[in-house]
Amino acid sequence: MVKAYTQEHIYKHPWERVTSASWRKFADPENKRTLSHVLEVDTLSHKLDPLSGKLYTTRALTVHAPGPWFVHKIIGQDICHCVESTVVDAQSKSMQLTTRNISLQKFIEVEEKIRYEPHPDNPTRWTVCRQQTSIHIKPLSALASMAEKVEQRCAEKFMQNSVKGREVMERICKYLEAESGGIAL
């Protein structure tokens, strides 16, 4: 079984400010407490395509593994390594992030897609964020009957972390707004 959900959030900030905040989300030391599930973030590659003007970035993330404590005991690990691929198209004002786990794949597969675009009703001042997440617990003989419950717990934790992420993004956007003197970017 796969647990999937979507969320949409409107940032009342311009696309340039929101995408700038996205890049700073994990780097800001003030956010370490809020995003305590994120242990480490490293940039693996970045490339600007001169023809399309698109920026391609790949980052490695190390996070606390999702799921209840007893699952950590069974799999013998409480951290998970993920890869985040980002494409930024400044021409069309689109930023898409796709994050997948690369460890623990025998037990769980998680894919998160986040897309930032100008809001259609107020494209110069607001940004819409659409997030899609899918979680698939692979049935283990000992956990086959509990896979659905574990997926649900994981989904709840991901949704809680999404709220924390949005709080951090709002805080960074407000900081960037104050830094620019309230001028829209």
PDB file of C-alpha atoms in Angstrom:
ATOM      1  CA  MET A   1       0.000   0.000   0.000  1.00  0.00           C
ATOM      2  CA  VAL A   2       1.144   3.542  -0.716  1.00  0.00           C
ATOM      3  CA  LYS A   3       0.183   6.493   1.452  1.00  0.00           C
ATOM      4  CA  ALA A   4       0.080   9.668  -0.628  1.00  0.00           C
ATOM      5  CA  TYR A   5      -1.007  13.177   0.141  1.00  0.00           C
ATOM      6  CA  THR A   6      -0.867  16.633  -1.366  1.00  0.00           C
ATOM      7  CA  GLN A   7      -0.700  20.019   0.282  1.00  0.00           C
ATOM      8  CA  GLU A   8      -0.907  23.534  -1.064  1.00  0.00           C
ATOM      9  CA  HIS A   9       0.285  26.667   0.678  1.00  0.00           C
ATOM     10  CA  ILE A  10       0.216  30.301  -0.424  1.00  0.00           C
ATOM     11  CA  TYR A  11       3.148  32.465   0.599  1.00  0.00           C
ATOM     12  CA  LYS A  12       2.224  36.126   0.547  1.00  0.00           C
ATOM     13  CA  HIS A  13       5.683  36.909  -0.768  1.00  0.00           C
ATOM     14  CA  PRO A  14       7.005  37.178  -4.336  1.00  0.00           C
ATOM     15  CA  TRP A  15       8.429  34.092  -6.053  1.00  0.00           C
ATOM     16  CA  GLU A  16      12.004  35.434  -5.918  1.00  0.00           C
ATOM     17  CA  ARG A  17      11.849  35.832  -2.137  1.00  0.00           C
ATOM     18  CA  VAL A  18      10.256  32.416  -1.545  1.00  0.00           C
ATOM     19  CA  THR A  19      12.774  30.581  -3.730  1.00  0.00           C
ATOM     20  CA  SER A  20      15.610  32.432  -2.030  1.00  0.00           C
ATOM     21  CA  ALA A  21      14.192  31.302   1.317  1.00  0.00           C
ATOM     22  CA  SER A  22      14.040  27.723   0.031  1.00  0.00           C
ATOM     23  CA  TRP A  23      17.792  27.745  -0.604  1.00  0.00           C
ATOM     24  CA  ARG A  24      18.435  29.131   2.900  1.00  0.00           C
ATOM     25  CA  LYS A  25      15.989  26.880   4.759  1.00  0.00           C
ATOM     26  CA  PHE A  26      18.544  24.315   5.922  1.00  0.00           C
ATOM     27  CA  ALA A  27      21.565  26.651   6.135  1.00  0.00           C
ATOM     28  CA  ASP A  28      20.188  29.109   8.686  1.00  0.00           C
ATOM     29  CA  PRO A  29      21.399  28.099  12.199  1.00  0.00           C
ATOM     30  CA  GLU A  30      18.239  29.611  13.727  1.00  0.00           C
ATOM     31  CA  ASN A  31      16.204  26.915  11.973  1.00  0.00           C
ATOM     32  CA  LYS A  32      18.169  23.944  13.362  1.00  0.00           C
ATOM     33  CA  ARG A  33      15.776  23.544  16.302  1.00  0.00           C
ATOM     34  CA  THR A  34      12.651  23.726  14.168  1.00  0.00           C
ATOM     35  CA  LEU A  35      14.027  21.363  11.512  1.00  0.00           C
ATOM     36  CA  SER A  36      15.781  19.056  13.972  1.00  0.00           C
ATOM     37  CA  HIS A  37      14.964  16.009  11.820  1.00  0.00           C
ATOM     38  CA  VAL A  38      17.449  17.330   9.200  1.00  0.00           C
ATOM     39  CA  LEU A  39      20.951  16.369  10.293  1.00  0.00           C
ATOM     40  CA  GLU A  40      23.076  17.397   7.310  1.00  0.00           C
ATOM     41  CA  VAL A  41      22.770  18.923   3.828  1.00  0.00           C
ATOM     42  CA  ASP A  42      25.549  18.888   1.236  1.00  0.00           C
ATOM     43  CA  THR A  43      25.499  20.222  -2.320  1.00  0.00           C
ATOM     44  CA  LEU A  44      26.699  17.507  -4.688  1.00  0.00           C
ATOM     45  CA  SER A  45      26.379  19.403  -7.962  1.00  0.00           C
ATOM     46  CA  HIS A  46      24.990  22.511  -9.546  1.00  0.00           C
ATOM     47  CA  LYS A  47      24.895  23.457 -13.197  1.00  0.00           C
ATOM     48  CA  LEU A  48      23.462  26.410 -15.070  1.00  0.00           C
ATOM     49  CA  ASP A  49      22.369  25.423 -18.569  1.00  0.00           C
ATOM     50  CA  PRO A  50      23.439  28.354 -20.767  1.00  0.00           C
ATOM     51  CA  LEU A  51      20.856  27.566 -23.465  1.00  0.00           C
ATOM     52  CA  SER A  52      17.735  27.191 -21.316  1.00  0.00           C
ATOM     53  CA  GLY A  53      18.880  29.342 -18.383  1.00  0.00           C
ATOM     54  CA  LYS A  54      17.763  26.609 -15.994  1.00  0.00           C
ATOM     55  CA  LEU A  55      19.680  25.854 -12.811  1.00  0.00           C
ATOM     56  CA  TYR A  56      20.059  22.170 -11.912  1.00  0.00           C
ATOM     57  CA  THR A  57      21.155  21.305  -8.383  1.00  0.00           C
ATOM     58  CA  THR A  58      21.590  18.032  -6.521  1.00  0.00           C
ATOM     59  CA  ARG A  59      21.930  17.898  -2.739  1.00  0.00           C
ATOM     60  CA  ALA A  60      22.425  15.056  -0.280  1.00  0.00           C
ATOM     61  CA  LEU A  61      20.307  15.180   2.885  1.00  0.00           C
ATOM     62  CA  THR A  62      20.752  13.119   6.014  1.00  0.00           C
ATOM     63  CA  VAL A  63      17.620  13.002   8.166  1.00  0.00           C
ATOM     64  CA  HIS A  64      16.226  11.128  11.120  1.00  0.00           C
ATOM     65  CA  ALA A  65      14.435   8.134   9.634  1.00  0.00           C
ATOM     66  CA  PRO A  66      10.665   8.499   9.640  1.00  0.00           C
ATOM     67  CA  GLY A  67       8.476   6.085  11.511  1.00  0.00           C
ATOM     68  CA  PRO A  68       7.944   4.882  15.033  1.00  0.00           C
ATOM     69  CA  TRP A  69      10.805   3.844  17.320  1.00  0.00           C
ATOM     70  CA  PHE A  70      10.092   0.118  17.049  1.00  0.00           C
ATOM     71  CA  VAL A  71      10.661   0.266  13.268  1.00  0.00           C
ATOM     72  CA  HIS A  72      14.078   1.822  13.904  1.00  0.00           C
ATOM     73  CA  LYS A  73      14.850  -1.094  16.228  1.00  0.00           C
ATOM     74  CA  ILE A  74      13.805  -3.657  13.620  1.00  0.00           C
ATOM     75  CA  ILE A  75      15.769  -2.125  10.751  1.00  0.00           C
ATOM     76  CA  GLY A  76      18.711  -1.207  12.982  1.00  0.00           C
ATOM     77  CA  GLN A  77      18.965   2.376  11.757  1.00  0.00           C
ATOM     78  CA  ASP A  78      17.484   5.704  12.753  1.00  0.00           C
ATOM     79  CA  ILE A  79      18.957   7.884   9.988  1.00  0.00           C
ATOM     80  CA  CYS A  80      18.086   8.017   6.317  1.00  0.00           C
ATOM     81  CA  HIS A  81      20.024   9.408   3.367  1.00  0.00           C
ATOM     82  CA  CYS A  82      18.126  11.241   0.635  1.00  0.00           C
ATOM     83  CA  VAL A  83      18.876  12.983  -2.646  1.00  0.00           C
ATOM     84  CA  GLU A  84      17.161  16.237  -3.559  1.00  0.00           C
ATOM     85  CA  SER A  85      17.121  17.296  -7.219  1.00  0.00           C
ATOM     86  CA  THR A  86      16.117  20.883  -7.959  1.00  0.00           C
ATOM     87  CA  VAL A  87      15.343  22.608 -11.228  1.00  0.00           C
ATOM     88  CA  VAL A  88      14.916  26.379 -11.223  1.00  0.00           C
ATOM     89  CA  ASP A  89      13.583  28.074 -14.335  1.00  0.00           C
ATOM     90  CA  ALA A  90      13.874  31.811 -13.753  1.00  0.00           C
ATOM     91  CA  GLN A  91      12.260  32.536 -17.143  1.00  0.00           C
ATOM     92  CA  SER A  92       8.976  30.846 -16.269  1.00  0.00           C
ATOM     93  CA  LYS A  93       9.426  31.448 -12.521  1.00  0.00           C
ATOM     94  CA  SER A  94       9.225  27.801 -11.560  1.00  0.00           C
ATOM     95  CA  MET A  95      11.219  25.891  -8.945  1.00  0.00           C
ATOM     96  CA  GLN A  96      10.706  22.139  -8.566  1.00  0.00           C
ATOM     97  CA  LEU A  97      12.365  20.021  -5.886  1.00  0.00           C
ATOM     98  CA  THR A  98      12.168  16.235  -5.890  1.00  0.00           C
ATOM     99  CA  THR A  99      13.506  14.350  -2.876  1.00  0.00           C
ATOM    100  CA  ARG A 100      13.852  10.561  -2.612  1.00  0.00           C
ATOM    101  CA  ASN A 101      15.416   8.343  -0.013  1.00  0.00           C
ATOM    102  CA  ILE A 102      18.433   6.337  -1.170  1.00  0.00           C
ATOM    103  CA  SER A 103      18.921   4.364   2.015  1.00  0.00           C
ATOM    104  CA  LEU A 104      16.416   2.061   3.723  1.00  0.00           C
ATOM    105  CA  GLN A 105      14.842   1.312   0.330  1.00  0.00           C
ATOM    106  CA  LYS A 106      14.352  -2.323   1.338  1.00  0.00           C
ATOM    107  CA  PHE A 107      11.929  -1.039   3.976  1.00  0.00           C
ATOM    108  CA  ILE A 108      10.516   2.299   2.822  1.00  0.00           C
ATOM    109  CA  GLU A 109      10.346   4.444  -0.290  1.00  0.00           C
ATOM    110  CA  VAL A 110       9.538   8.119   0.060  1.00  0.00           C
ATOM    111  CA  GLU A 111       9.233  10.672  -2.713  1.00  0.00           C
ATOM    112  CA  GLU A 112       8.430  14.310  -2.104  1.00  0.00           C
ATOM    113  CA  LYS A 113       7.845  16.837  -4.881  1.00  0.00           C
ATOM    114  CA  ILE A 114       7.569  20.540  -4.148  1.00  0.00           C
ATOM    115  CA  ARG A 115       6.837  23.170  -6.767  1.00  0.00           C
ATOM    116  CA  TYR A 116       6.947  26.953  -6.273  1.00  0.00           C
ATOM    117  CA  GLU A 117       5.257  29.203  -8.847  1.00  0.00           C
ATOM    118  CA  PRO A 118       3.750  32.694  -8.845  1.00  0.00           C
ATOM    119  CA  HIS A 119       0.158  32.583  -7.629  1.00  0.00           C
ATOM    120  CA  PRO A 120      -2.237  33.053 -10.583  1.00  0.00           C
ATOM    121  CA  ASP A 121      -4.382  35.598  -8.689  1.00  0.00           C
ATOM    122  CA  ASN A 122      -1.453  37.788  -7.601  1.00  0.00           C
ATOM    123  CA  PRO A 123       1.667  36.670  -9.514  1.00  0.00           C
ATOM    124  CA  THR A 124       3.942  39.565  -8.524  1.00  0.00           C
ATOM    125  CA  ARG A 125       3.275  39.348  -4.784  1.00  0.00           C
ATOM    126  CA  TRP A 126       2.267  35.780  -3.904  1.00  0.00           C
ATOM    127  CA  THR A 127       3.745  32.337  -4.470  1.00  0.00           C
ATOM    128  CA  VAL A 128       1.906  29.027  -4.474  1.00  0.00           C
ATOM    129  CA  CYS A 129       3.660  25.956  -3.129  1.00  0.00           C
ATOM    130  CA  ARG A 130       2.336  22.543  -4.116  1.00  0.00           C
ATOM    131  CA  GLN A 131       3.710  19.532  -2.291  1.00  0.00           C
ATOM    132  CA  GLN A 132       3.089  15.895  -3.182  1.00  0.00           C
ATOM    133  CA  THR A 133       4.436  13.119  -0.981  1.00  0.00           C
ATOM    134  CA  SER A 134       4.175   9.369  -1.359  1.00  0.00           C
ATOM    135  CA  ILE A 135       5.274   6.856   1.272  1.00  0.00           C
ATOM    136  CA  HIS A 136       5.474   3.143   0.642  1.00  0.00           C
ATOM    137  CA  ILE A 137       6.376   0.755   3.442  1.00  0.00           C
ATOM    138  CA  LYS A 138       7.554  -2.515   1.996  1.00  0.00           C
ATOM    139  CA  PRO A 139       5.895  -5.342   3.874  1.00  0.00           C
ATOM    140  CA  LEU A 140       8.246  -7.280   6.078  1.00  0.00           C
ATOM    141  CA  SER A 141       7.086 -10.662   7.217  1.00  0.00           C
ATOM    142  CA  ALA A 142       7.063  -9.411  10.808  1.00  0.00           C
ATOM    143  CA  LEU A 143       5.343  -6.142   9.922  1.00  0.00           C
ATOM    144  CA  ALA A 144       3.079  -7.045   6.994  1.00  0.00           C
ATOM    145  CA  SER A 145      -0.110  -6.412   8.951  1.00  0.00           C
ATOM    146  CA  MET A 146       1.278  -3.167  10.374  1.00  0.00           C
ATOM    147  CA  ALA A 147       2.567  -1.627   7.121  1.00  0.00           C
ATOM    148  CA  GLU A 148      -0.520   0.551   6.664  1.00  0.00           C
ATOM    149  CA  LYS A 149      -0.309   1.862  10.235  1.00  0.00           C
ATOM    150  CA  VAL A 150       3.399   2.593   9.841  1.00  0.00           C
ATOM    151  CA  GLU A 151       2.724   4.436   6.565  1.00  0.00           C
ATOM    152  CA  GLN A 152       0.068   6.492   8.346  1.00  0.00           C
ATOM    153  CA  ARG A 153       2.460   7.378  11.183  1.00  0.00           C
ATOM    154  CA  CYS A 154       5.142   8.316   8.653  1.00  0.00           C
ATOM    155  CA  ALA A 155       2.669  10.477   6.724  1.00  0.00           C
ATOM    156  CA  GLU A 156       1.626  12.246   9.935  1.00  0.00           C
ATOM    157  CA  LYS A 157       5.283  12.943  10.764  1.00  0.00           C
ATOM    158  CA  PHE A 158       5.946  14.240   7.239  1.00  0.00           C
ATOM    159  CA  MET A 159       2.930  16.563   7.486  1.00  0.00           C
ATOM    160  CA  GLN A 160       4.158  17.868  10.858  1.00  0.00           C
ATOM    161  CA  ASN A 161       7.595  18.480   9.351  1.00  0.00           C
ATOM    162  CA  SER A 162       5.968  20.247   6.373  1.00  0.00           C
ATOM    163  CA  VAL A 163       4.311  22.690   8.766  1.00  0.00           C
ATOM    164  CA  LYS A 164       7.689  23.316  10.415  1.00  0.00           C
ATOM    165  CA  GLY A 165       9.262  23.837   6.990  1.00  0.00           C
ATOM    166  CA  ARG A 166       6.613  26.389   6.040  1.00  0.00           C
ATOM    167  CA  GLU A 167       7.183  28.219   9.354  1.00  0.00           C
ATOM    168  CA  VAL A 168      10.893  28.407   8.576  1.00  0.00           C
ATOM    169  CA  MET A 169      10.195  29.606   5.024  1.00  0.00           C
ATOM    170  CA  GLU A 170       7.852  32.334   6.318  1.00  0.00           C
ATOM    171  CA  ARG A 171      10.466  33.443   8.857  1.00  0.00           C
ATOM    172  CA  ILE A 172      13.172  33.637   6.181  1.00  0.00           C
ATOM    173  CA  CYS A 173      10.842  35.476   3.771  1.00  0.00           C
ATOM    174  CA  LYS A 174      10.078  38.069   6.449  1.00  0.00           C
ATOM    175  CA  TYR A 175      13.794  38.435   7.165  1.00  0.00           C
ATOM    176  CA  LEU A 176      14.519  38.898   3.447  1.00  0.00           C
ATOM    177  CA  GLU A 177      11.676  41.413   3.182  1.00  0.00           C
ATOM    178  CA  ALA A 178      13.089  43.425   6.098  1.00  0.00           C
ATOM    179  CA  GLU A 179      16.581  43.140   4.626  1.00  0.00           C
ATOM    180  CA  SER A 180      15.354  44.630   1.335  1.00  0.00           C
ATOM    181  CA  GLY A 181      13.434  47.397   3.104  1.00  0.00           C
ATOM    182  CA  GLY A 182      10.081  45.901   2.146  1.00  0.00           C
ATOM    183  CA  ILE A 183      10.813  46.232  -1.560  1.00  0.00           C
ATOM    184  CA  ALA A 184       9.389  43.432  -3.684  1.00  0.00           C
ATOM    185  CA  LEU A 185      12.205  41.577  -5.411  1.00  0.00           C
TER     186      LEU A 185
END
